[in-house]
XYZ file of C-alpha atoms in Angstrom:
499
model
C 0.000 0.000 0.000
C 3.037 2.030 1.258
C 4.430 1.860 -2.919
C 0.973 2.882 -4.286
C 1.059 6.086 -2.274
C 4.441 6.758 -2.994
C 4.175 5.816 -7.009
C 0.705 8.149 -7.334
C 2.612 10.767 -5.338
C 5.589 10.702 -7.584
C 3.665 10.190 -10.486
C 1.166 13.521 -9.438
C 4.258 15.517 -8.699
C 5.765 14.040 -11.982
C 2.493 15.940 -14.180
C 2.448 18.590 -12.050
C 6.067 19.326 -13.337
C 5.064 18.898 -16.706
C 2.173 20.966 -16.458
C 3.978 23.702 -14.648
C 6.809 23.825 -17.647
C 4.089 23.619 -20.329
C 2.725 26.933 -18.164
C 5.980 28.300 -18.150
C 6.822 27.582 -21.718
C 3.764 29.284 -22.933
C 4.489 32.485 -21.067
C 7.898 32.681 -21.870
C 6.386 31.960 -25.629
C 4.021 34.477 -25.057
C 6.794 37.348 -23.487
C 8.513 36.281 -26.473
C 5.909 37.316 -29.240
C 5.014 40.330 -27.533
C 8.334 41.584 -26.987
C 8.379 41.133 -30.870
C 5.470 43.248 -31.131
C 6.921 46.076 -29.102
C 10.290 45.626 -31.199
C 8.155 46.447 -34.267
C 6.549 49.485 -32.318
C 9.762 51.161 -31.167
C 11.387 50.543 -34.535
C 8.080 52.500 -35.803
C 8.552 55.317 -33.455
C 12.478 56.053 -34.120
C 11.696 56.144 -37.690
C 9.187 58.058 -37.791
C 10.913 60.536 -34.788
C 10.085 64.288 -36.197
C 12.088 66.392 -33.256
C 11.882 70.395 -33.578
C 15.479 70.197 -34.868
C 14.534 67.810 -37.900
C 11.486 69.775 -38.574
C 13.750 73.123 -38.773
C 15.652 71.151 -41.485
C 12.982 70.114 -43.378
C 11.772 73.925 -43.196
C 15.657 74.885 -44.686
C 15.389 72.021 -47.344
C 11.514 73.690 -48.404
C 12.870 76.938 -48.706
C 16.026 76.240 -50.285
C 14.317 73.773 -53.045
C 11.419 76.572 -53.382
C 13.959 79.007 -54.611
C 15.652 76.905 -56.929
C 12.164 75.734 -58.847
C 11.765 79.832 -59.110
C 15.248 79.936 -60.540
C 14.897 77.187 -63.858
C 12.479 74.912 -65.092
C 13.771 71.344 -63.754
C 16.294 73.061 -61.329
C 13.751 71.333 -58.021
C 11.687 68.408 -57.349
C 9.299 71.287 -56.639
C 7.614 72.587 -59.739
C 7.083 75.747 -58.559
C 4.325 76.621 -61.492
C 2.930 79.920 -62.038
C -0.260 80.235 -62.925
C -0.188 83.921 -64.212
C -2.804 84.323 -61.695
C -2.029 87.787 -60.185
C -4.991 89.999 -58.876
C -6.393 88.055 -56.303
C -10.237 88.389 -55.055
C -10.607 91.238 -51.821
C -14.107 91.811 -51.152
C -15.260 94.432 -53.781
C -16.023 92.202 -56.643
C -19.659 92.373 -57.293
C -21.636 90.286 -60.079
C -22.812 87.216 -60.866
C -19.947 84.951 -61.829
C -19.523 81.073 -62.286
C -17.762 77.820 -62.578
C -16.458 74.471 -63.867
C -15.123 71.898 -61.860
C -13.922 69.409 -63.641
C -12.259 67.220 -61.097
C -12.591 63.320 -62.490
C -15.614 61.640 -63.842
C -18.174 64.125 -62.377
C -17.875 67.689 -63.006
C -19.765 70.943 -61.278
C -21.311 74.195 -62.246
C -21.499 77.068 -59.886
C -23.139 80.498 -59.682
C -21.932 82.862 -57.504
C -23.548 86.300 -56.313
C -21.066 88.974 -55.008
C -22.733 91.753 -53.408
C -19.727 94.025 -53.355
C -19.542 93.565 -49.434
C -17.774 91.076 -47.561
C -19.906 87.944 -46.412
C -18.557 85.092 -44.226
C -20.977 82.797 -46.593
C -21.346 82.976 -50.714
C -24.819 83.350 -52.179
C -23.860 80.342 -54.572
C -25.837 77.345 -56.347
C -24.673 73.941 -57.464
C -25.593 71.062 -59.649
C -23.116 68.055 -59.916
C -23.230 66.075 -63.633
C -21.889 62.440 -64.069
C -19.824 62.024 -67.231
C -20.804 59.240 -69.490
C -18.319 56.619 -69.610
C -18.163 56.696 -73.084
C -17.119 60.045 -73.122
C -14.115 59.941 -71.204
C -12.568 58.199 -73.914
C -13.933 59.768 -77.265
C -13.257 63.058 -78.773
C -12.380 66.445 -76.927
C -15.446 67.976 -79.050
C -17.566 65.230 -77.270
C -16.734 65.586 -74.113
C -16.799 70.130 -74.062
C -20.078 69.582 -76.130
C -21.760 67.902 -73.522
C -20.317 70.126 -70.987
C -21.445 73.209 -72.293
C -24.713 71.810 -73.057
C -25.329 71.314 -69.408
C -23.955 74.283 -68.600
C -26.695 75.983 -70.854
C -29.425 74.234 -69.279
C -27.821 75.438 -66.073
C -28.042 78.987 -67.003
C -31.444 78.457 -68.248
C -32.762 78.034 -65.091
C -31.964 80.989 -63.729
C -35.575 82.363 -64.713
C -37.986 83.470 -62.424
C -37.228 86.666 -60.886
C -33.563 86.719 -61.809
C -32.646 89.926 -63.562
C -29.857 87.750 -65.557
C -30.957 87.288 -69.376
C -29.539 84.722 -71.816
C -28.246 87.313 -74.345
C -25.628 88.858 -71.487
C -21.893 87.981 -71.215
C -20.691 85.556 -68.221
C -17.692 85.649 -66.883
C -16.420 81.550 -66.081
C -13.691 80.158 -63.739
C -12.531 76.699 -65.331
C -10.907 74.485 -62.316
C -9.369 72.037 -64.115
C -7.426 68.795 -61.955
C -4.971 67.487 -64.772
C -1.630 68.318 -65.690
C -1.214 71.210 -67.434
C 1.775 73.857 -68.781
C -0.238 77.147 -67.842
C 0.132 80.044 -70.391
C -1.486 83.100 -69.155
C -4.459 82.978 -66.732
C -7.214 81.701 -69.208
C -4.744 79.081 -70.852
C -2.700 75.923 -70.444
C -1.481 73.114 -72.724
C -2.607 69.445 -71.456
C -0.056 66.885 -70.426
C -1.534 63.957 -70.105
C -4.778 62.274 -68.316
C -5.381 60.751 -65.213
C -8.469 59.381 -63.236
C -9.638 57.410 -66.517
C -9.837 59.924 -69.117
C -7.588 59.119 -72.249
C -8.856 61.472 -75.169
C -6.199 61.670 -77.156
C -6.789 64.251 -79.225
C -6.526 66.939 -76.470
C -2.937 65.950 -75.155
C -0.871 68.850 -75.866
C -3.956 71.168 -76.408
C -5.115 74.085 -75.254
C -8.203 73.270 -72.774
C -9.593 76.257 -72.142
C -9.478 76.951 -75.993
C -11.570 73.558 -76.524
C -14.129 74.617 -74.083
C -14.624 78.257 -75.267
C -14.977 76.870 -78.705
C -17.440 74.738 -77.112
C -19.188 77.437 -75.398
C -19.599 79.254 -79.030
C -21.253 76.175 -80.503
C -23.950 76.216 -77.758
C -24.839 79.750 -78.103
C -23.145 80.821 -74.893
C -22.093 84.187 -74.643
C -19.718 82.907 -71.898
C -15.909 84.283 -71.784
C -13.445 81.154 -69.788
C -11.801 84.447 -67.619
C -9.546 81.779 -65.614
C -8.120 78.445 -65.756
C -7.849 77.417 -62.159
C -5.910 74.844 -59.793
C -7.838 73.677 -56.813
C -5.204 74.581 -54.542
C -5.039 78.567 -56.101
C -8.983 78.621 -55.853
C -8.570 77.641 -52.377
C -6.083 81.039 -51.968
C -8.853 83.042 -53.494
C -11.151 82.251 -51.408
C -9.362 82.520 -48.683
C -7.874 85.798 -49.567
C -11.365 87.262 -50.580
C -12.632 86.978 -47.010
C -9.479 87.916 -45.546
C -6.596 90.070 -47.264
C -3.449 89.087 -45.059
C -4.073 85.393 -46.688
C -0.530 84.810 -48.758
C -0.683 81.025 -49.319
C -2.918 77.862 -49.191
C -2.618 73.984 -48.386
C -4.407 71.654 -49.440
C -3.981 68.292 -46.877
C -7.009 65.631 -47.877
C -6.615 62.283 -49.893
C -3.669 64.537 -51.741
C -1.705 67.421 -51.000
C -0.244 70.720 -52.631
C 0.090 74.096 -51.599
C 0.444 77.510 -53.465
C 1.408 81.025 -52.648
C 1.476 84.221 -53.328
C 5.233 85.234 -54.527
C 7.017 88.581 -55.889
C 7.482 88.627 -59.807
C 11.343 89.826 -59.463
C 11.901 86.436 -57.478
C 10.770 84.046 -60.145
C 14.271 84.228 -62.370
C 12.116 81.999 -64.267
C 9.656 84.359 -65.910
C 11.992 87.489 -66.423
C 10.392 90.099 -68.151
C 6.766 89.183 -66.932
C 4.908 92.348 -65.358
C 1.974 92.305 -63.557
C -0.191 94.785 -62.086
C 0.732 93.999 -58.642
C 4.145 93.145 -58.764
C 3.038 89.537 -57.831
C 1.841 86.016 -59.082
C 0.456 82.890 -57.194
C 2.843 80.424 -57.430
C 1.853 76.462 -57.650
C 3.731 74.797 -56.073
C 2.931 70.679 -56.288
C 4.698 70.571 -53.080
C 3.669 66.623 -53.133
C 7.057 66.186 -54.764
C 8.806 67.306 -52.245
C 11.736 65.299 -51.177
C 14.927 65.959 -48.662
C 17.190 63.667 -46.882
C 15.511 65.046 -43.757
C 12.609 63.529 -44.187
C 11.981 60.922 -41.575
C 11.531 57.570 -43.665
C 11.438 54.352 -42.609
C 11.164 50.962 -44.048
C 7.433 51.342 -45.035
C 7.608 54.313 -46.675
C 9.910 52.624 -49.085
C 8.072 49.626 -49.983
C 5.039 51.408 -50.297
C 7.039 54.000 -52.866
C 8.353 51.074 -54.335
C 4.587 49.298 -54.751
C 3.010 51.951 -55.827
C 2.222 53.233 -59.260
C 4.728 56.417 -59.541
C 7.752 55.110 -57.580
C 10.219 58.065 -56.329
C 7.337 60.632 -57.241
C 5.665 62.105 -54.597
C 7.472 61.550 -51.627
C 6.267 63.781 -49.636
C 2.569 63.430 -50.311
C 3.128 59.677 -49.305
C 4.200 60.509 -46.429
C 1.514 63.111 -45.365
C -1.700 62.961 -47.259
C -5.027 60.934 -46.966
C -4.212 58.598 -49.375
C -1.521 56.861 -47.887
C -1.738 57.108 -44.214
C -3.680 54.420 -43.560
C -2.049 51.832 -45.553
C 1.255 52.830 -43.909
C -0.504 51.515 -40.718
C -1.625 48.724 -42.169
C 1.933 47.889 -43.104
C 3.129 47.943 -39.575
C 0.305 45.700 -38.204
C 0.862 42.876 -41.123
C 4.580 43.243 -39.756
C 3.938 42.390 -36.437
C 1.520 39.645 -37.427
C 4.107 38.187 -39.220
C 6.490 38.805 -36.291
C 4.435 37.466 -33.909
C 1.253 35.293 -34.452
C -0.196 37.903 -31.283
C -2.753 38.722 -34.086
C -3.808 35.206 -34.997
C -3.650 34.064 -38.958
C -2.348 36.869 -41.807
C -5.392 37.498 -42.926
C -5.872 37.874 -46.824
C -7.131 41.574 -46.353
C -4.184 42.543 -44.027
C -2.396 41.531 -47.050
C -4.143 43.804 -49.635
C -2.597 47.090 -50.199
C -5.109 50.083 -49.151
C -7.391 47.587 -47.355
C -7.460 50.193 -44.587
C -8.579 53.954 -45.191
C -7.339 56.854 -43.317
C -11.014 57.771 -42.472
C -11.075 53.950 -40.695
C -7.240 54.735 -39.598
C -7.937 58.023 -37.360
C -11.529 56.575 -36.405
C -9.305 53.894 -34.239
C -7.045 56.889 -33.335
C -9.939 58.563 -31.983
C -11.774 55.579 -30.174
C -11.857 56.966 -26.535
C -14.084 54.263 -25.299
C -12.813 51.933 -22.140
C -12.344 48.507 -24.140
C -11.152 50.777 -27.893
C -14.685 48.573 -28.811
C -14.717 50.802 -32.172
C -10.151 49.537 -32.869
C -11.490 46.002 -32.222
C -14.546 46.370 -34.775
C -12.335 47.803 -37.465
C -9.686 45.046 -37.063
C -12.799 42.629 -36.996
C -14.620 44.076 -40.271
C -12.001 45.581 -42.256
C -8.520 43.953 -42.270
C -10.191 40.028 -40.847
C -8.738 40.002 -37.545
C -11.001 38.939 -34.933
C -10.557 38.796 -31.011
C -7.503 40.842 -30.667
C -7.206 41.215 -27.069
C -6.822 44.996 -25.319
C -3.097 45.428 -25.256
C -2.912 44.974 -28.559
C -5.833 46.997 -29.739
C -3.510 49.658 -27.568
C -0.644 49.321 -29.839
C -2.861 49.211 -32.857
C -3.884 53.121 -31.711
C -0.257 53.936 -30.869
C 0.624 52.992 -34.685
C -1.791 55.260 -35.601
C -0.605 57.781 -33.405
C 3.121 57.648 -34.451
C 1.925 57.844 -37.931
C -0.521 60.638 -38.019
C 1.864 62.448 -35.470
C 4.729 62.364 -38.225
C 2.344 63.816 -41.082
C 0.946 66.243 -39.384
C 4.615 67.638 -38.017
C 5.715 67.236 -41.519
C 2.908 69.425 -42.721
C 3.723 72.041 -40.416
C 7.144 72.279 -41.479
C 5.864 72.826 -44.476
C 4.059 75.720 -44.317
C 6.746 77.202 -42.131
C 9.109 76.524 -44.997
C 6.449 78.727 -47.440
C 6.830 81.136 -44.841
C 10.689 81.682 -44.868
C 10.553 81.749 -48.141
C 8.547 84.892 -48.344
C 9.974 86.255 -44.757
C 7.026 85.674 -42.940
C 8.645 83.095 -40.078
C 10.164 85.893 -38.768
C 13.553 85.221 -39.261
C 13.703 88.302 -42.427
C 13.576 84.884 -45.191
C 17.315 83.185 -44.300
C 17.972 79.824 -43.921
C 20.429 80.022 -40.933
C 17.533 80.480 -38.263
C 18.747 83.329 -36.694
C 16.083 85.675 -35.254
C 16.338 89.395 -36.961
C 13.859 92.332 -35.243
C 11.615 92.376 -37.840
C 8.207 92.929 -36.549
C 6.274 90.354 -37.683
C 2.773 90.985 -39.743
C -0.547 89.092 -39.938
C -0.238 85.953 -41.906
C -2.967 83.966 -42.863
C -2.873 80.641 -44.680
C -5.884 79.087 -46.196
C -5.947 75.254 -45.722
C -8.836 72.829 -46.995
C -9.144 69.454 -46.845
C -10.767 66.527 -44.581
C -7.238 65.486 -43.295
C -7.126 68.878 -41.514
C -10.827 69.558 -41.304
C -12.230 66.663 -39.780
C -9.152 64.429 -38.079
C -9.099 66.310 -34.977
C -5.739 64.980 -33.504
C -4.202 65.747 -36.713
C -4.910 69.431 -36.998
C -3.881 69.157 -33.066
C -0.416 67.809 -33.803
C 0.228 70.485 -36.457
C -0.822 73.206 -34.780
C 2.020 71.773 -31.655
C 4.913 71.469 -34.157
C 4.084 75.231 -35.869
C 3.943 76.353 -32.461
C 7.193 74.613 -32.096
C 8.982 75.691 -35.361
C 8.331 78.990 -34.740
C 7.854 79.890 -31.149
C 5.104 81.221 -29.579
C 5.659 84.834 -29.928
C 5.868 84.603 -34.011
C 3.394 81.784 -34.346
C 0.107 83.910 -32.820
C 0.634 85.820 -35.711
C 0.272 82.927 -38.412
C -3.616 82.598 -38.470
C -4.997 78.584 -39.883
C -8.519 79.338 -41.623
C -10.249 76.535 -42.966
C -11.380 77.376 -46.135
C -14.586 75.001 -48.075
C -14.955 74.853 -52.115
C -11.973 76.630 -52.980
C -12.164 74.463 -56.663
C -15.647 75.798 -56.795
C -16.578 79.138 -55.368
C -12.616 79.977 -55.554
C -13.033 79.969 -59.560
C -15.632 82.006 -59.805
C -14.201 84.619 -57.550
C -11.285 84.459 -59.728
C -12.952 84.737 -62.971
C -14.787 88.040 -61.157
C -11.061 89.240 -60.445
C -9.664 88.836 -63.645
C -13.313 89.795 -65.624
C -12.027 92.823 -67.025
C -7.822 92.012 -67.528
C-alpha cells in the first residue's frame, strides 16, 4: 500500500512538473511574441521621430528647393508653377460669376452672387453632372459639347425673378485637376490624363481653348476668364474673405500648396509684369523630397509598390491617401512577427485595405475597451478577437503615424513662410532671429485630413507652435477654407473679368 502512495505521489508531482513547464513555456512563448510586437513598435517610433530640430531642417530644405524651382524649369523636385494668376479676389467684386469643376468623372457648375460687401458665406448654387463613360474616352469635341450643353441648361434656369438674361456675357472660372503647362491665366497646354480619361486628341492642347470653342457652338455668350488649380482657388477664397491670406494647403486624400510670390523672385519668368508686382505660385509641393525627411522601411516599400515610384514623396508621407495603408503595413509586420494577431489574414495583405477615415476613427476611439479599434480590425482587415493590449498598440501605430504627417505638414508651411519672410527670421535659412516685426499671416488650408481628423490638426498646430515659437506663431492665423475648386473659380474669374 506504502508503494501505491508513494508511485501516485511521484507520479502527481511528476504531471504537475510537466504541467507547470508547459505553463511556463507558454508564457515565456508568449513574453517572447510580444516583446516582438513592441520591437516592431519602437522601430516605428524612431523612424518616424520628427524632433523640432529635424522639422527646422525640413523647413531649410523647403525653402532652399522653393527658390531653386523659381530659378529654372527642372532646377527642383518642386515645380514651382505659375499660374499667371495675379490679382487676387478682396471683397469688392460684385456680379454674378460662375464655374467648372472638372475634377474626375463628375464635373460641377457654380453660380456665384457677389454683393460688393464682404460675407462670411457665398450666395452660390450647385448642380453636380456624371460624365458618361463613353465620353471619357472619345473626342475632346464630345466631351466640351456635352459640358457646355449642361452648362446651358444650367443657365437656363436661372428664370424666375432673376434679372440675368440669356443674351448677357458671363464671366467663367474653369478648375481644371490634370496636368497642365499654364500660359497666361485663361490658358494651359494638357499633359496627359489621369483618373480614366484618355482622349487623345486633347494631349498637348489648349483646354480652355476647346471649351470656349465649345461654349460658341452652344450659343453661350460665356468668356473662360480663368483656368484654375484647386489649390489657387482655395487662396482666393481665402484671400477674398481675408486680405493678409498669402498662401494655401491643401492636406485631404492629396496634397499641394500655393502662394502668393514677388514677380522679381521668379528668375524663371523674367520680363513678366503684372499689375501687382506679384503672381500665385503652384507649387505641387507633393514632390517634395529631402534627406531630412523621416523615412522608414514602409515608406519605401510602399514608394516602391506603388504606381509612380520616387514621385511624390512627400505626399506619401503626409496625405489621406496613404496614411492608412502605412498603418496597415506595420500591423501585417507584427503579425508576421508574432502570431499575437492570430492568422495573416488575406485583407491585411491587400494594399489600401485600410482607409485613413477607418485609420484616425481607431485613433480617436476613446471608449474603455477601444470597442470601435477592435470592430475595425474585426470588419475591415479580418482580424477577430484581438485582445486589449494589442488593440492599444494598434492606436499607438496610428498615433506615431498621423503624429509624423501632421509635423511634416507644419514644417511645411513654415518653410512657405521663410521663403517669403514671414517666419520671422527676415527669409534666411540660418535660423537666426532678426527684429523684424512680424505681420498678420494667414494661410488658407482645406481638406478633410485637416478639417475633420481632430488629432491631426492638433499635432500640427504643436509642431508650428514649435517651429516657430510662440511669440511669431500667434501671428500665423490657420482658416479653414470650403470649395476653394468651386466658389474659388468664380471669384477668380470676377477678379480677372475685365484684364
Amino acid at each position: 500500500m506504502g508503494r501505491v502512495v508513494v508511485g501516485v505521489t511521484v507520479g502527481l508531482a511528476t504531471v504537475a512538473c510537466a504541467v507547470a513547464a508547459v505553463v511556463v513555456g507558454g508564457r515565456m512563448r508568449s513574453r517572447g511574441k510580444w516583446k516582438r510586437v513592441v520591437r516592431v513598435l519602437r522601430e516605428v517610433e524612431e523612424g518616424c521621430e520628427s524632433s523640432v530640430e529635424r522639422l527646422r531642417q525640413v523647413v531649410d530644405a523647403m525653402a532652399v528647393e522653393m527658390h531653386a524651382g523659381l530659378a529654372s524649369e527642372g532646377g527642383s523636385k518642386l515645380k514651382m508653377l505659375l499660374t499667371y494668376v495675379h490679382n487676387l479676389p478682396d471683397g469688392t467684386e460684385k456680379g454674378t460669376y460662375y464655374a467648372l469643376d472638372l475634377g474626375g468623372t463628375n464635373f460641377r457648375v457654380l453660380r456665384v452672387h457677389l454683393h460688393d460687401q464682404l460675407s462670411s458665406v457665398l450666395e452660390h448654387e450647385v448642380e453636380r453632372q456624371a460624365i458618361p463613360q463613353h465620353l471619357l474616352t472619345s473626342t475632346s469635341k464630345d466631351l466640351f459639347d456635352f459640358i457646355a450643353s449642361s452648362l446651358k441648361e444650367f443657365i437656363e434656369k436661372e428664370g424666375d425673378g432673376s434679372e440675368l438674361s440669356m443674351d448677357r456675357r458671363r464671366e467663367l472660372g474653369f478648375t481644371f485637376s490634370f496636368p497642365v503647362k499654364q500660359t497666361s491665366v485663361s490658358s494651359g497646354i494638357l499633359i496627359k490624363w489621369t483618373k480614366g480619361f484618355s482622349i487623345v486628341d486633347m494631349v498637348g492642347v489648349d483646354v480652355p481653348a476647346c471649351l470656349q470653342e465649345a461654349l460658341i457652338r452652344t450659343g453661350l455668350d460665356v468668356r473662360v476668364a480663368a483656368l484654375v488649380n484647386d489649390t489657387v482657388g482655395t487662396l482666393a477664397l481665402g484671400h477674398y474673405h481675408d486680405s493678409d491670406t498669402v498662401a494655401s494647403v491643401i492636406i485631404g486624400t492629396g496634397t499641394n500648396a500655393c502662394y502668393l510670390e514677388r514677380v522679381d523672385a521668379i528668375i524663371k519668368c523674367q520680363g513678366h509684369l503684372t499689375s501687382s508686382g506679384y503672381m500665385v505660385v503652384n507649387m505641387e509641393w507633393g514632390n517634395f523630397w529631402s534627406s531630412h525627411l523621416p523615412r522608414t522601411s514602409y515608406d519605401i516599400d510602399l514608394d516602391s509598390e506603388s504606381p509612380n515610384p520616387n514621385d511624390q514623396g512627400f505626399e506619401k508621407m503626409i496625405s489621406g491617401m496613404y496614411l492608412g495603408d502605412i498603418v496597415r503595413r506595420v500591423i501585417l509586420r507584427m503579425s508576421l512577427e508574432s502570431d499575437m494577431f492570430g492568422h495573416v489574414s488575406s485583407k491585411l495583405n491587400m494594399p489600401f485595405t485600410l482607409r485613413t477615415p477607418m485609420m484616425a476613427a481607431m485613433h480617436e476611439d476613446d471608449s474603455p475597451d477601444l470597442r470601435e479599434v477592435a470592430r475595425i480590425l474585426r470588419d475591415i482587415l479580418e482580424i477577430p478577437d484581438v485582445p486589449l493590449k494589442l488593440r492599444k498598440v494598434v492606436v499607438k501605430v496610428c498615433d506615431v503615424v498621423t503624429r509624423r504627417a501632421a509635423r511634416l505638414a507644419a514644417a511645411g508651411i513654415v518653410g512657405i513662410l521663410k521663403k517669403i519672410g514671414r517666419d520671422g527670421s527676415g527669409g534666411i535659412t540660418s535660423g537666426r532671429r532678426s527684429d523684424v516685426k512680424m505681420k498678420r499671416t494667414v494661410v488658407a488650408i482645406e481638406g478633410g485630413l485637416y478639417s475633420s481628423y481632430t488629432l491631426f490638426r492638433e499635432y500640427l498646430h504643436e509642431a508650428l507652435n514649435e517651429i516657430l515659437g510662440e511669440d511669431i506663431a500667434k501671428h500665423v492665423i490657420l482658416k479653414v477654407t470650403e470649395d476653394g475648386s468651386g466658389v474659388g473659380a468664380a471669384l477668380l474669374a470676377a477678379s480677372h473679368s475685365f484684364l
